[in-house]
Structures are given as structure tokens and as C-alpha cells.
XYZ file of C-alpha atoms in Angstrom:
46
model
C 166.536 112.440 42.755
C 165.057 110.728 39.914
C 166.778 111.259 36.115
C 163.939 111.677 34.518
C 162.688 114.649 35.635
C 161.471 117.606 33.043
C 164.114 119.681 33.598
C 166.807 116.739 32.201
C 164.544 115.439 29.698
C 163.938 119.540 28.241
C 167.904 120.066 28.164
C 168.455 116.514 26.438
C 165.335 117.214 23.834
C 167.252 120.796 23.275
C 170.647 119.187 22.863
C 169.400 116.780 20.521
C 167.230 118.761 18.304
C 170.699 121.687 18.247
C 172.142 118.297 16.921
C 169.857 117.923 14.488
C 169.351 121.132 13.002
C 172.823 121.357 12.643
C 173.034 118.386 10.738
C 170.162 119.203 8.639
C 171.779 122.747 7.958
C 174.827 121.113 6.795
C 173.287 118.990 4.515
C 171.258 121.713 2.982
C 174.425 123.485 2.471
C 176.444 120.653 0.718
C 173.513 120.891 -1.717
C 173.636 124.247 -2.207
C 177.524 123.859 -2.986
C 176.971 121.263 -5.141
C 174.485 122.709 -7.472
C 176.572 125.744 -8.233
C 179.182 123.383 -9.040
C 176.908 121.444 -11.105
C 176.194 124.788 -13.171
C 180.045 126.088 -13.252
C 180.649 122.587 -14.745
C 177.817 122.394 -17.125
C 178.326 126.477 -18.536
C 181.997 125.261 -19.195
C 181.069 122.423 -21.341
C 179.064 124.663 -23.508
């Protein structure tokens, strides 16, 4: 029974890629969140 096999590497890709969309989602959101702060924090300075 070898590790490598297509099945194994398909589920790791999968589990990897979840990972990194994840990741990237957060990030996106952070910058979301911190460009409405940026403009509550700039219109109050005004």
C-alpha cells in the first residue's frame, strides 16, 4: 500500500488549498475592517 497514491495526494491538495483559502479570506477581511475604520477615523477628524 504505497502513500502516495492519488487518492491521498487529492485529499491532502484539498486540505491544503481549504487551508489556504481560508487564510486568504481572512486576510481579505481584516482589510476590509480596517478600511472602514480608516474612514470612521478620518470623517471624525474633519
Amino acid at each position: 500500500m504505497s502513500r502516495n497514491n492519488e487518492g491521498n495526494i487529492k485529499k491532502h491538495n484539498d486540505k491544503l488549498h481549504k487551508e489556504q483559502d481560508k487564510a486568504k479570506a481572512k486576510k481579505i477581511a481584516r482589510e476590509e475592517k480596517l478600511k472602514l475604520i480608516l474612514k470612521k477615523f478620518n470623517e471624525s477628524k474633519l
